Amino acid sequence: MRILFVTPMWPGREDPDFGSFLVPLVDELRRLGHTVDLVAIDHRSGGRGRHVKLAVDGIRAARRTRPDVVFAHMLFPAGAGALIAARSVRAPLVVMAHGQDVANLDRRALRIASAPVLRGARALIANSRWLAARLPRTPDAIIDCGVDLDAFAPRPRGDDPAPHFLCIGSLTERKNVVALADAFARLGEGRLTFLGDGPLRPALEGRARVHLEGRVPHDEVPHWIARADVICQPSLTEAFGQAALEAMAMERTVVATIEGGPSEFVTPAAGVLVDPTDRDALARALEDAARRGTPHAAARDAAAAHDVRLQAARMADVLQVAVTG
Protein backbone atom coordinates (compact mmCIF):
# COMPACT_ATOMS: atom_id res chain seq x y z
CA MET A 1 0.00 0.00 0.00
CA ARG A 2 1.32 3.42 -0.93
CA ILE A 3 0.51 6.04 1.71
CA LEU A 4 0.82 9.81 1.40
CA PHE A 5 1.37 10.94 5.00
CA VAL A 6 0.45 14.61 5.53
CA THR A 7 1.23 16.33 8.82
CA PRO A 8 1.70 19.92 10.04
CA MET A 9 4.28 18.78 12.65
CA TRP A 10 7.55 17.07 11.90
CA PRO A 11 11.03 17.42 13.44
CA GLY A 12 13.35 19.87 11.73
CA ARG A 13 16.68 21.53 12.37
CA GLU A 14 15.01 24.48 14.12
CA ASP A 15 12.95 22.27 16.44
CA PRO A 16 13.89 18.56 16.59
CA ASP A 17 11.05 17.94 19.08
CA PHE A 18 8.30 19.19 16.75
CA GLY A 19 6.02 16.20 16.10
CA SER A 20 8.78 13.77 17.08
CA PHE A 21 6.22 11.23 18.36
CA LEU A 22 5.10 10.66 14.75
CA VAL A 23 8.52 9.52 13.54
CA PRO A 24 8.33 5.99 15.07
CA LEU A 25 4.84 5.61 13.61
CA VAL A 26 6.02 6.38 10.07
CA ASP A 27 9.05 4.14 10.52
CA GLU A 28 6.82 1.28 11.65
CA LEU A 29 4.41 1.69 8.72
CA ARG A 30 7.42 1.36 6.45
CA ARG A 31 8.70 -1.67 8.37
CA LEU A 32 5.32 -3.32 7.77
CA GLY A 33 6.06 -3.12 4.06
CA HIS A 34 4.12 0.00 3.09
CA THR A 35 5.57 2.82 1.02
CA VAL A 36 5.17 6.09 2.91
CA ASP A 37 5.70 9.43 1.16
CA LEU A 38 5.94 12.29 3.65
CA VAL A 39 4.60 15.81 3.20
CA ALA A 40 5.16 17.83 6.34
CA ILE A 41 5.80 21.16 8.02
CA ASP A 42 9.03 20.95 9.98
CA HIS A 43 8.97 24.38 11.67
CA ARG A 44 6.63 26.41 13.85
CA SER A 45 7.31 29.79 12.27
CA GLY A 46 5.95 31.09 8.99
CA GLY A 47 2.34 31.94 9.82
CA ARG A 48 -0.57 30.73 7.73
CA GLY A 49 1.56 30.61 4.61
CA ARG A 50 3.21 27.39 5.73
CA HIS A 51 -0.18 25.64 5.76
CA VAL A 52 -0.92 26.83 2.23
CA LYS A 53 2.45 25.43 1.19
CA LEU A 54 1.62 22.13 2.91
CA ALA A 55 -1.56 21.86 0.83
CA VAL A 56 0.26 22.69 -2.42
CA ASP A 57 3.05 20.23 -1.63
CA GLY A 58 0.43 17.60 -0.84
CA ILE A 59 -1.29 18.03 -4.19
CA ARG A 60 2.02 17.86 -6.03
CA ALA A 61 3.12 14.77 -4.11
CA ALA A 62 -0.20 13.04 -4.74
CA ARG A 63 0.03 13.63 -8.47
CA ARG A 64 3.63 12.46 -8.52
CA THR A 65 3.28 9.33 -6.36
CA ARG A 66 -0.34 8.31 -7.02
CA PRO A 67 -0.97 7.01 -3.47
CA ASP A 68 -3.49 4.34 -2.60
CA VAL A 69 -4.57 6.45 0.38
CA VAL A 70 -3.85 9.87 1.88
CA PHE A 71 -3.33 9.84 5.66
CA ALA A 72 -3.66 13.28 7.28
CA HIS A 73 -2.83 14.16 10.86
CA MET A 74 -4.95 17.05 12.21
CA LEU A 75 -8.40 17.96 10.91
CA PHE A 76 -7.52 21.49 9.84
CA PRO A 77 -5.65 22.91 8.08
CA ALA A 78 -3.65 19.76 7.26
CA GLY A 79 -6.82 17.74 6.68
CA ALA A 80 -8.21 20.30 4.27
CA GLY A 81 -5.09 20.30 2.13
CA ALA A 82 -4.95 16.50 2.26
CA LEU A 83 -8.59 16.30 1.14
CA ILE A 84 -7.82 18.35 -1.95
CA ALA A 85 -4.74 16.22 -2.64
CA ALA A 86 -6.73 13.01 -2.27
CA ARG A 87 -9.50 14.20 -4.57
CA SER A 88 -6.99 15.32 -7.19
CA VAL A 89 -5.97 11.68 -7.70
CA ARG A 90 -9.25 10.02 -6.62
CA ALA A 91 -7.67 8.44 -3.54
CA PRO A 92 -9.48 7.94 -0.22
CA LEU A 93 -8.62 10.18 2.73
CA VAL A 94 -8.11 8.98 6.30
CA VAL A 95 -7.79 11.68 8.96
CA MET A 96 -6.50 11.39 12.52
CA ALA A 97 -7.63 13.89 15.17
CA HIS A 98 -5.08 14.67 17.87
CA GLY A 99 -6.44 17.29 20.24
CA GLN A 100 -5.95 20.95 19.42
CA ASP A 101 -7.68 20.42 16.10
CA VAL A 102 -10.76 19.19 17.98
CA ALA A 103 -10.55 22.10 20.43
CA ASN A 104 -10.58 24.37 17.38
CA LEU A 105 -14.09 23.13 16.58
CA ASP A 106 -15.34 25.40 19.35
CA ARG A 107 -14.37 28.34 17.13
CA ARG A 108 -17.02 28.93 14.48
CA ALA A 109 -14.69 29.71 11.57
CA LEU A 110 -12.53 26.65 12.18
CA ARG A 111 -15.59 24.45 12.70
CA ILE A 112 -16.91 25.52 9.30
CA ALA A 113 -13.50 24.97 7.70
CA SER A 114 -13.19 21.51 9.23
CA ALA A 115 -16.66 20.34 8.17
CA PRO A 116 -15.68 19.32 4.59
CA VAL A 117 -12.81 17.25 5.97
CA LEU A 118 -15.09 15.40 8.38
CA ARG A 119 -17.56 14.76 5.58
CA GLY A 120 -14.99 13.86 2.95
CA ALA A 121 -12.78 11.51 4.93
CA ARG A 122 -13.30 7.83 4.16
CA ALA A 123 -12.29 7.07 7.75
CA LEU A 124 -11.69 9.08 10.92
CA ILE A 125 -9.33 8.07 13.73
CA ALA A 126 -9.29 9.66 17.20
CA ASN A 127 -6.35 9.23 19.52
CA SER A 128 -8.50 8.73 22.65
CA ARG A 129 -12.07 7.93 23.65
CA TRP A 130 -12.17 11.25 25.48
CA LEU A 131 -11.38 13.04 22.24
CA ALA A 132 -13.79 10.89 20.24
CA ALA A 133 -16.67 12.02 22.43
CA ARG A 134 -15.96 15.62 21.40
CA LEU A 135 -15.99 15.05 17.65
CA PRO A 136 -19.11 15.88 15.60
CA ARG A 137 -18.64 12.61 13.70
CA THR A 138 -18.25 9.21 15.32
CA PRO A 139 -14.70 7.97 14.63
CA ASP A 140 -14.19 4.72 12.77
CA ALA A 141 -11.37 3.82 15.17
CA ILE A 142 -9.72 5.01 18.37
CA ILE A 143 -5.96 4.51 18.08
CA ASP A 144 -3.20 6.49 19.72
CA CYS A 145 0.25 6.99 18.19
CA GLY A 146 1.81 4.59 20.66
CA VAL A 147 5.23 4.55 22.28
CA ASP A 148 8.56 3.29 21.01
CA LEU A 149 9.40 0.72 23.69
CA ASP A 150 13.02 0.55 22.52
CA ALA A 151 13.67 4.29 22.62
CA PHE A 152 11.92 4.49 25.99
CA ALA A 153 13.41 1.38 27.54
CA PRO A 154 14.00 1.27 31.32
CA ARG A 155 17.19 2.89 32.57
CA PRO A 156 18.72 2.98 36.05
CA ARG A 157 17.91 5.91 38.30
CA GLY A 158 20.57 8.18 39.82
CA ASP A 159 21.90 7.88 43.36
CA ASP A 160 20.09 10.87 44.87
CA PRO A 161 17.83 9.40 47.60
CA ALA A 162 15.34 12.29 47.55
CA PRO A 163 12.28 11.86 45.30
CA HIS A 164 12.60 13.56 41.94
CA PHE A 165 9.45 14.79 40.16
CA LEU A 166 9.49 15.73 36.47
CA CYS A 167 6.95 17.67 34.40
CA ILE A 168 7.28 17.60 30.60
CA GLY A 169 5.39 20.19 28.56
CA SER A 170 4.78 23.86 27.95
CA LEU A 171 4.56 26.19 30.94
CA THR A 172 0.96 27.19 30.27
CA GLU A 173 -2.28 27.45 32.21
CA ARG A 174 -3.67 24.30 30.56
CA LYS A 175 -0.70 22.29 31.79
CA ASN A 176 -1.55 23.40 35.34
CA VAL A 177 2.11 23.96 36.20
CA VAL A 178 1.59 26.51 38.98
CA ALA A 179 -0.79 24.22 40.86
CA LEU A 180 1.76 21.43 40.47
CA ALA A 181 4.54 23.59 41.92
CA ASP A 182 2.30 24.64 44.82
CA ALA A 183 1.42 21.02 45.59
CA PHE A 184 5.07 20.01 45.41
CA ALA A 185 6.04 22.76 47.88
CA ARG A 186 3.81 21.10 50.50
CA LEU A 187 5.88 17.91 50.40
CA GLY A 188 8.92 19.51 52.02
CA GLU A 189 11.45 17.29 50.23
CA GLY A 190 12.66 16.23 46.82
CA ARG A 191 13.12 18.06 43.53
CA LEU A 192 10.75 19.19 40.80
CA THR A 193 12.07 19.77 37.28
CA PHE A 194 10.14 21.35 34.42
CA LEU A 195 11.10 20.49 30.84
CA GLY A 196 9.53 23.12 28.63
CA ASP A 197 8.95 26.83 28.42
CA GLY A 198 6.05 29.20 28.21
CA PRO A 199 4.31 32.28 29.61
CA LEU A 200 4.08 30.96 33.19
CA ARG A 201 7.83 30.64 33.61
CA PRO A 202 8.03 33.80 35.81
CA ALA A 203 5.49 32.26 38.22
CA LEU A 204 7.80 29.27 38.72
CA GLU A 205 11.17 31.01 38.94
CA GLY A 206 12.93 31.29 42.29
CA ARG A 207 11.00 28.51 44.02
CA ALA A 208 12.87 26.27 46.40
CA ARG A 209 13.84 22.85 44.98
CA VAL A 210 12.29 23.70 41.60
CA HIS A 211 14.48 23.62 38.48
CA LEU A 212 13.45 25.08 35.12
CA GLU A 213 15.45 23.32 32.42
CA GLY A 214 13.59 24.79 29.46
CA ARG A 215 13.06 22.96 26.19
CA VAL A 216 15.26 19.98 25.41
CA PRO A 217 15.51 17.86 22.23
CA HIS A 218 13.18 14.89 22.23
CA ASP A 219 16.05 12.42 22.13
CA GLU A 220 17.23 13.82 25.48
CA VAL A 221 13.86 13.29 27.18
CA PRO A 222 14.57 9.64 28.11
CA HIS A 223 17.70 10.82 29.98
CA TRP A 224 15.57 13.16 32.10
CA ILE A 225 12.87 10.56 32.70
CA ALA A 226 15.55 8.12 33.87
CA ARG A 227 16.65 10.59 36.54
CA ALA A 228 13.11 10.97 37.89
CA ASP A 229 10.86 8.89 40.13
CA VAL A 230 7.52 10.44 39.17
CA ILE A 231 6.43 12.12 35.93
CA CYS A 232 3.66 14.66 36.47
CA GLN A 233 0.99 15.63 33.94
CA PRO A 234 -1.88 17.12 35.97
CA SER A 235 -3.20 19.17 33.03
CA LEU A 236 -6.61 20.84 33.14
CA THR A 237 -7.27 18.84 29.96
CA GLU A 238 -5.04 16.41 28.06
CA ALA A 239 -6.35 14.86 24.84
CA PHE A 240 -4.00 11.91 25.21
CA GLY A 241 -0.85 12.31 27.33
CA GLN A 242 2.15 11.15 25.28
CA ALA A 243 4.73 12.15 27.90
CA ALA A 244 3.01 10.07 30.57
CA LEU A 245 2.94 7.02 28.29
CA GLU A 246 6.65 7.40 27.48
CA ALA A 247 7.49 7.66 31.19
CA MET A 248 5.47 4.53 31.96
CA ALA A 249 7.43 2.66 29.29
CA MET A 250 10.58 3.55 31.27
CA GLU A 251 9.07 2.05 34.47
CA ARG A 252 8.29 5.39 36.07
CA THR A 253 5.16 6.13 38.07
CA VAL A 254 2.97 8.92 36.70
CA VAL A 255 0.57 11.43 38.19
CA ALA A 256 -1.90 12.34 35.46
CA THR A 257 -5.16 14.20 35.00
CA ILE A 258 -8.59 12.60 35.01
CA GLU A 259 -9.66 15.17 32.39
CA GLY A 260 -8.68 13.51 29.14
CA GLY A 261 -6.99 10.51 27.63
CA PRO A 262 -4.62 9.44 30.45
CA SER A 263 -7.42 7.60 32.24
CA GLU A 264 -7.50 5.23 29.26
CA PHE A 265 -3.96 3.92 29.80
CA VAL A 266 -2.85 4.89 33.32
CA THR A 267 -3.97 1.86 35.32
CA PRO A 268 -4.20 1.99 39.15
CA ALA A 269 -1.06 -0.13 39.29
CA ALA A 270 0.84 2.17 36.93
CA GLY A 271 0.12 5.57 38.41
CA VAL A 272 -2.24 7.99 40.08
CA LEU A 273 -5.07 9.88 38.36
CA VAL A 274 -6.05 13.16 39.97
CA ASP A 275 -8.59 15.95 39.66
CA PRO A 276 -6.36 18.80 38.40
CA THR A 277 -8.47 21.44 40.18
CA ASP A 278 -8.10 19.82 43.61
CA ARG A 279 -4.74 20.96 45.00
CA ASP A 280 -5.06 18.87 48.15
CA ALA A 281 -5.64 15.77 46.05
CA LEU A 282 -2.69 16.70 43.84
CA ALA A 283 -0.35 16.93 46.84
CA ARG A 284 -1.57 13.54 48.10
CA ALA A 285 -1.08 12.06 44.62
CA LEU A 286 2.55 13.21 44.55
CA GLU A 287 3.16 11.59 47.95
CA ASP A 288 1.45 8.37 46.89
CA ALA A 289 3.41 8.18 43.62
CA ALA A 290 6.76 8.83 45.34
CA ARG A 291 6.16 5.97 47.77
CA ARG A 292 5.82 3.45 44.95
CA GLY A 293 9.54 3.50 44.23
CA THR A 294 11.62 3.21 41.07
CA PRO A 295 11.70 1.16 38.88
CA HIS A 296 7.98 0.54 38.69
CA ALA A 297 7.51 -2.47 36.41
CA ALA A 298 3.69 -2.29 36.42
CA ALA A 299 3.92 1.00 34.55
CA ARG A 300 5.82 -0.54 31.64
CA ASP A 301 3.41 -3.47 31.55
CA ALA A 302 0.55 -1.00 31.04
CA ALA A 303 2.49 0.97 28.42
CA ALA A 304 3.26 -2.19 26.44
CA ALA A 305 -0.39 -2.36 25.34
CA HIS A 306 0.33 0.87 23.41
CA ASP A 307 3.49 -0.32 21.65
CA VAL A 308 3.89 1.73 18.46
CA ARG A 309 4.22 -1.52 16.50
CA LEU A 310 0.72 -2.56 17.59
CA GLN A 311 -0.76 0.89 16.96
CA ALA A 312 0.82 1.23 13.51
CA ALA A 313 -0.59 -2.16 12.50
CA ARG A 314 -4.05 -1.07 13.65
CA MET A 315 -3.78 2.15 11.65
CA ALA A 316 -2.62 0.22 8.61
CA ASP A 317 -5.75 -1.93 8.88
CA VAL A 318 -7.92 1.21 8.84
CA LEU A 319 -6.04 2.55 5.82
CA GLN A 320 -6.44 -0.77 4.00
CA VAL A 321 -10.18 -0.84 4.62
CA ALA A 322 -10.40 2.73 3.28
CA VAL A 323 -8.61 1.62 0.12
CA THR A 324 -10.70 -1.50 -0.47
CA GLY A 325 -13.96 -0.10 0.81
Tab-separated table of C-alpha atoms in Angstrom:
chain	number	residue	atom	x	y	z
A	1	MET	CA	0.000	0.000	0.000
A	2	ARG	CA	1.317	3.422	-0.930
A	3	ILE	CA	0.513	6.042	1.715
A	4	LEU	CA	0.819	9.814	1.402
A	5	PHE	CA	1.369	10.939	5.003
A	6	VAL	CA	0.447	14.607	5.526
A	7	THR	CA	1.230	16.327	8.819
A	8	PRO	CA	1.702	19.917	10.041
A	9	MET	CA	4.277	18.784	12.649
A	10	TRP	CA	7.550	17.069	11.902
A	11	PRO	CA	11.025	17.418	13.438
A	12	GLY	CA	13.349	19.870	11.733
A	13	ARG	CA	16.683	21.531	12.369
A	14	GLU	CA	15.010	24.483	14.116
A	15	ASP	CA	12.948	22.273	16.439
A	16	PRO	CA	13.887	18.564	16.587
A	17	ASP	CA	11.053	17.942	19.076
A	18	PHE	CA	8.299	19.191	16.753
A	19	GLY	CA	6.022	16.205	16.097
A	20	SER	CA	8.782	13.768	17.078
A	21	PHE	CA	6.225	11.226	18.361
A	22	LEU	CA	5.099	10.661	14.752
A	23	VAL	CA	8.521	9.516	13.541
A	24	PRO	CA	8.330	5.986	15.067
A	25	LEU	CA	4.835	5.609	13.614
A	26	VAL	CA	6.016	6.379	10.066
A	27	ASP	CA	9.051	4.135	10.518
A	28	GLU	CA	6.821	1.281	11.654
A	29	LEU	CA	4.414	1.690	8.724
A	30	ARG	CA	7.423	1.357	6.449
A	31	ARG	CA	8.702	-1.671	8.365
A	32	LEU	CA	5.323	-3.318	7.770
A	33	GLY	CA	6.058	-3.117	4.062
A	34	HIS	CA	4.120	0.003	3.093
A	35	THR	CA	5.575	2.822	1.023
A	36	VAL	CA	5.166	6.095	2.914
A	37	ASP	CA	5.700	9.428	1.162
A	38	LEU	CA	5.938	12.289	3.646
A	39	VAL	CA	4.600	15.808	3.199
A	40	ALA	CA	5.159	17.835	6.341
A	41	ILE	CA	5.796	21.158	8.023
A	42	ASP	CA	9.034	20.954	9.982
A	43	HIS	CA	8.971	24.384	11.666
A	44	ARG	CA	6.628	26.410	13.853
A	45	SER	CA	7.315	29.794	12.267
A	46	GLY	CA	5.948	31.086	8.990
A	47	GLY	CA	2.344	31.942	9.821
A	48	ARG	CA	-0.565	30.726	7.733
A	49	GLY	CA	1.562	30.615	4.613
A	50	ARG	CA	3.205	27.388	5.731
A	51	HIS	CA	-0.179	25.636	5.763
A	52	VAL	CA	-0.916	26.825	2.227
A	53	LYS	CA	2.451	25.430	1.190
A	54	LEU	CA	1.623	22.131	2.909
A	55	ALA	CA	-1.556	21.856	0.828
A	56	VAL	CA	0.263	22.692	-2.415
A	57	ASP	CA	3.049	20.230	-1.627
A	58	GLY	CA	0.434	17.595	-0.836
A	59	ILE	CA	-1.287	18.025	-4.186
A	60	ARG	CA	2.024	17.856	-6.033
A	61	ALA	CA	3.121	14.774	-4.108
A	62	ALA	CA	-0.203	13.039	-4.739
A	63	ARG	CA	0.026	13.631	-8.473
A	64	ARG	CA	3.635	12.461	-8.515
A	65	THR	CA	3.282	9.333	-6.359
A	66	ARG	CA	-0.337	8.308	-7.018
A	67	PRO	CA	-0.970	7.014	-3.471
A	68	ASP	CA	-3.487	4.344	-2.595
A	69	VAL	CA	-4.565	6.452	0.382
A	70	VAL	CA	-3.847	9.870	1.883
A	71	PHE	CA	-3.332	9.836	5.656
A	72	ALA	CA	-3.657	13.280	7.284
A	73	HIS	CA	-2.830	14.163	10.862
A	74	MET	CA	-4.950	17.053	12.213
A	75	LEU	CA	-8.402	17.958	10.908
A	76	PHE	CA	-7.523	21.489	9.836
A	77	PRO	CA	-5.652	22.908	8.084
A	78	ALA	CA	-3.653	19.756	7.256
A	79	GLY	CA	-6.817	17.737	6.678
A	80	ALA	CA	-8.211	20.302	4.267
A	81	GLY	CA	-5.085	20.298	2.128
A	82	ALA	CA	-4.951	16.498	2.259
A	83	LEU	CA	-8.594	16.297	1.137
A	84	ILE	CA	-7.818	18.350	-1.951
A	85	ALA	CA	-4.739	16.222	-2.636
A	86	ALA	CA	-6.732	13.013	-2.268
A	87	ARG	CA	-9.504	14.196	-4.568
A	88	SER	CA	-6.992	15.322	-7.190
A	89	VAL	CA	-5.973	11.679	-7.697
A	90	ARG	CA	-9.251	10.018	-6.619
A	91	ALA	CA	-7.668	8.437	-3.542
A	92	PRO	CA	-9.478	7.941	-0.219
A	93	LEU	CA	-8.623	10.179	2.726
A	94	VAL	CA	-8.110	8.984	6.299
A	95	VAL	CA	-7.788	11.676	8.962
A	96	MET	CA	-6.497	11.390	12.516
A	97	ALA	CA	-7.632	13.895	15.170
A	98	HIS	CA	-5.075	14.668	17.869
A	99	GLY	CA	-6.440	17.290	20.245
A	100	GLN	CA	-5.947	20.950	19.425
A	101	ASP	CA	-7.684	20.424	16.097
A	102	VAL	CA	-10.756	19.194	17.985
A	103	ALA	CA	-10.550	22.096	20.428
A	104	ASN	CA	-10.579	24.374	17.380
A	105	LEU	CA	-14.089	23.131	16.578
A	106	ASP	CA	-15.338	25.401	19.352
A	107	ARG	CA	-14.372	28.340	17.130
A	108	ARG	CA	-17.017	28.930	14.483
A	109	ALA	CA	-14.687	29.711	11.572
A	110	LEU	CA	-12.527	26.649	12.176
A	111	ARG	CA	-15.594	24.454	12.699
A	112	ILE	CA	-16.910	25.516	9.297
A	113	ALA	CA	-13.498	24.970	7.698
A	114	SER	CA	-13.189	21.508	9.235
A	115	ALA	CA	-16.659	20.343	8.172
A	116	PRO	CA	-15.678	19.317	4.594
A	117	VAL	CA	-12.808	17.246	5.974
A	118	LEU	CA	-15.088	15.404	8.385
A	119	ARG	CA	-17.565	14.760	5.579
A	120	GLY	CA	-14.988	13.859	2.951
A	121	ALA	CA	-12.776	11.513	4.927
A	122	ARG	CA	-13.303	7.826	4.160
A	123	ALA	CA	-12.291	7.073	7.753
A	124	LEU	CA	-11.694	9.083	10.919
A	125	ILE	CA	-9.330	8.072	13.730
A	126	ALA	CA	-9.286	9.656	17.199
A	127	ASN	CA	-6.345	9.229	19.523
A	128	SER	CA	-8.498	8.727	22.652
A	129	ARG	CA	-12.066	7.929	23.649
A	130	TRP	CA	-12.169	11.248	25.483
A	131	LEU	CA	-11.377	13.043	22.243
A	132	ALA	CA	-13.788	10.893	20.239
A	133	ALA	CA	-16.675	12.023	22.432
A	134	ARG	CA	-15.962	15.619	21.396
A	135	LEU	CA	-15.989	15.048	17.648
A	136	PRO	CA	-19.105	15.878	15.604
A	137	ARG	CA	-18.643	12.612	13.696
A	138	THR	CA	-18.246	9.206	15.320
A	139	PRO	CA	-14.704	7.965	14.629
A	140	ASP	CA	-14.189	4.718	12.768
A	141	ALA	CA	-11.369	3.819	15.169
A	142	ILE	CA	-9.718	5.014	18.372
A	143	ILE	CA	-5.964	4.511	18.081
A	144	ASP	CA	-3.199	6.491	19.718
A	145	CYS	CA	0.248	6.988	18.186
A	146	GLY	CA	1.808	4.589	20.656
A	147	VAL	CA	5.228	4.549	22.276
A	148	ASP	CA	8.563	3.287	21.014
A	149	LEU	CA	9.403	0.721	23.694
A	150	ASP	CA	13.016	0.550	22.516
A	151	ALA	CA	13.670	4.291	22.618
A	152	PHE	CA	11.918	4.491	25.988
A	153	ALA	CA	13.407	1.385	27.535
A	154	PRO	CA	14.000	1.268	31.315
A	155	ARG	CA	17.192	2.891	32.565
A	156	PRO	CA	18.716	2.976	36.046
A	157	ARG	CA	17.906	5.911	38.299
A	158	GLY	CA	20.568	8.182	39.820
A	159	ASP	CA	21.903	7.876	43.355
A	160	ASP	CA	20.094	10.868	44.869
A	161	PRO	CA	17.832	9.398	47.600
A	162	ALA	CA	15.339	12.293	47.550
A	163	PRO	CA	12.278	11.855	45.298
A	164	HIS	CA	12.597	13.562	41.936
A	165	PHE	CA	9.453	14.793	40.164
A	166	LEU	CA	9.492	15.731	36.472
A	167	CYS	CA	6.951	17.670	34.402
A	168	ILE	CA	7.277	17.597	30.603
A	169	GLY	CA	5.394	20.193	28.564
A	170	SER	CA	4.775	23.862	27.947
A	171	LEU	CA	4.559	26.189	30.936
A	172	THR	CA	0.957	27.187	30.273
A	173	GLU	CA	-2.276	27.447	32.205
A	174	ARG	CA	-3.674	24.296	30.561
A	175	LYS	CA	-0.700	22.292	31.793
A	176	ASN	CA	-1.546	23.400	35.343
A	177	VAL	CA	2.106	23.963	36.203
A	178	VAL	CA	1.595	26.515	38.982
A	179	ALA	CA	-0.791	24.216	40.859
A	180	LEU	CA	1.763	21.431	40.474
A	181	ALA	CA	4.544	23.592	41.917
A	182	ASP	CA	2.301	24.641	44.821
A	183	ALA	CA	1.418	21.017	45.592
A	184	PHE	CA	5.073	20.006	45.412
A	185	ALA	CA	6.045	22.756	47.877
A	186	ARG	CA	3.809	21.101	50.496
A	187	LEU	CA	5.884	17.915	50.399
A	188	GLY	CA	8.917	19.511	52.016
A	189	GLU	CA	11.445	17.286	50.229
A	190	GLY	CA	12.663	16.235	46.820
A	191	ARG	CA	13.122	18.058	43.528
A	192	LEU	CA	10.748	19.190	40.804
A	193	THR	CA	12.067	19.774	37.283
A	194	PHE	CA	10.139	21.348	34.422
A	195	LEU	CA	11.100	20.491	30.836
A	196	GLY	CA	9.533	23.116	28.631
A	197	ASP	CA	8.953	26.828	28.415
A	198	GLY	CA	6.050	29.205	28.211
A	199	PRO	CA	4.306	32.277	29.613
A	200	LEU	CA	4.075	30.962	33.193
A	201	ARG	CA	7.830	30.639	33.615
A	202	PRO	CA	8.035	33.797	35.807
A	203	ALA	CA	5.488	32.257	38.222
A	204	LEU	CA	7.804	29.275	38.721
A	205	GLU	CA	11.167	31.011	38.942
A	206	GLY	CA	12.927	31.293	42.293
A	207	ARG	CA	11.003	28.512	44.020
A	208	ALA	CA	12.874	26.267	46.403
A	209	ARG	CA	13.839	22.847	44.979
A	210	VAL	CA	12.286	23.703	41.601
A	211	HIS	CA	14.476	23.619	38.483
A	212	LEU	CA	13.447	25.084	35.115
A	213	GLU	CA	15.448	23.321	32.422
A	214	GLY	CA	13.586	24.792	29.459
A	215	ARG	CA	13.056	22.961	26.187
A	216	VAL	CA	15.260	19.975	25.406
A	217	PRO	CA	15.513	17.864	22.226
A	218	HIS	CA	13.179	14.887	22.232
A	219	ASP	CA	16.055	12.415	22.128
A	220	GLU	CA	17.227	13.815	25.481
A	221	VAL	CA	13.863	13.286	27.183
A	222	PRO	CA	14.570	9.635	28.112
A	223	HIS	CA	17.697	10.818	29.979
A	224	TRP	CA	15.568	13.163	32.096
A	225	ILE	CA	12.873	10.563	32.699
A	226	ALA	CA	15.547	8.120	33.869
A	227	ARG	CA	16.653	10.591	36.544
A	228	ALA	CA	13.108	10.968	37.892
A	229	ASP	CA	10.859	8.886	40.128
A	230	VAL	CA	7.520	10.437	39.166
A	231	ILE	CA	6.435	12.119	35.934
A	232	CYS	CA	3.662	14.660	36.467
A	233	GLN	CA	0.991	15.625	33.943
A	234	PRO	CA	-1.884	17.125	35.973
A	235	SER	CA	-3.202	19.172	33.033
A	236	LEU	CA	-6.607	20.836	33.139
A	237	THR	CA	-7.273	18.836	29.959
A	238	GLU	CA	-5.044	16.412	28.058
A	239	ALA	CA	-6.346	14.859	24.843
A	240	PHE	CA	-3.998	11.905	25.208
A	241	GLY	CA	-0.845	12.306	27.331
A	242	GLN	CA	2.147	11.146	25.277
A	243	ALA	CA	4.731	12.151	27.900
A	244	ALA	CA	3.012	10.075	30.567
A	245	LEU	CA	2.939	7.019	28.295
A	246	GLU	CA	6.646	7.399	27.478
A	247	ALA	CA	7.488	7.662	31.192
A	248	MET	CA	5.468	4.534	31.956
A	249	ALA	CA	7.431	2.656	29.289
A	250	MET	CA	10.575	3.552	31.274
A	251	GLU	CA	9.071	2.048	34.467
A	252	ARG	CA	8.291	5.391	36.066
A	253	THR	CA	5.160	6.132	38.075
A	254	VAL	CA	2.967	8.922	36.695
A	255	VAL	CA	0.572	11.433	38.189
A	256	ALA	CA	-1.904	12.340	35.456
A	257	THR	CA	-5.165	14.202	34.996
A	258	ILE	CA	-8.590	12.600	35.014
A	259	GLU	CA	-9.661	15.173	32.394
A	260	GLY	CA	-8.677	13.507	29.144
A	261	GLY	CA	-6.991	10.510	27.627
A	262	PRO	CA	-4.618	9.443	30.449
A	263	SER	CA	-7.418	7.605	32.240
A	264	GLU	CA	-7.499	5.228	29.256
A	265	PHE	CA	-3.961	3.923	29.797
A	266	VAL	CA	-2.850	4.887	33.324
A	267	THR	CA	-3.965	1.859	35.324
A	268	PRO	CA	-4.202	1.986	39.147
A	269	ALA	CA	-1.061	-0.135	39.293
A	270	ALA	CA	0.835	2.167	36.927
A	271	GLY	CA	0.122	5.571	38.411
A	272	VAL	CA	-2.242	7.995	40.081
A	273	LEU	CA	-5.071	9.877	38.365
A	274	VAL	CA	-6.047	13.164	39.966
A	275	ASP	CA	-8.594	15.955	39.665
A	276	PRO	CA	-6.363	18.795	38.404
A	277	THR	CA	-8.467	21.440	40.180
A	278	ASP	CA	-8.098	19.819	43.612
A	279	ARG	CA	-4.737	20.959	45.001
A	280	ASP	CA	-5.060	18.873	48.153
A	281	ALA	CA	-5.644	15.771	46.049
A	282	LEU	CA	-2.695	16.703	43.837
A	283	ALA	CA	-0.350	16.932	46.841
A	284	ARG	CA	-1.574	13.544	48.095
A	285	ALA	CA	-1.078	12.060	44.625
A	286	LEU	CA	2.547	13.208	44.553
A	287	GLU	CA	3.155	11.595	47.949
A	288	ASP	CA	1.454	8.372	46.885
A	289	ALA	CA	3.412	8.178	43.623
A	290	ALA	CA	6.756	8.828	45.345
A	291	ARG	CA	6.155	5.967	47.768
A	292	ARG	CA	5.822	3.451	44.946
A	293	GLY	CA	9.540	3.503	44.226
A	294	THR	CA	11.620	3.206	41.074
A	295	PRO	CA	11.699	1.161	38.883
A	296	HIS	CA	7.976	0.541	38.688
A	297	ALA	CA	7.508	-2.472	36.412
A	298	ALA	CA	3.692	-2.292	36.424
A	299	ALA	CA	3.918	0.995	34.554
A	300	ARG	CA	5.821	-0.542	31.640
A	301	ASP	CA	3.410	-3.467	31.549
A	302	ALA	CA	0.546	-0.996	31.044
A	303	ALA	CA	2.485	0.969	28.423
A	304	ALA	CA	3.259	-2.186	26.439
A	305	ALA	CA	-0.387	-2.357	25.341
A	306	HIS	CA	0.331	0.872	23.412
A	307	ASP	CA	3.493	-0.315	21.655
A	308	VAL	CA	3.887	1.734	18.460
A	309	ARG	CA	4.215	-1.524	16.503
A	310	LEU	CA	0.720	-2.558	17.586
A	311	GLN	CA	-0.755	0.889	16.957
A	312	ALA	CA	0.824	1.228	13.505
A	313	ALA	CA	-0.594	-2.163	12.503
A	314	ARG	CA	-4.051	-1.073	13.650
A	315	MET	CA	-3.779	2.153	11.650
A	316	ALA	CA	-2.622	0.217	8.607
A	317	ASP	CA	-5.749	-1.928	8.882
A	318	VAL	CA	-7.924	1.207	8.845
A	319	LEU	CA	-6.040	2.550	5.818
A	320	GLN	CA	-6.440	-0.767	3.997
A	321	VAL	CA	-10.178	-0.836	4.624
A	322	ALA	CA	-10.397	2.727	3.284
A	323	VAL	CA	-8.611	1.616	0.118
A	324	THR	CA	-10.697	-1.502	-0.474
A	325	GLY	CA	-13.957	-0.096	0.806
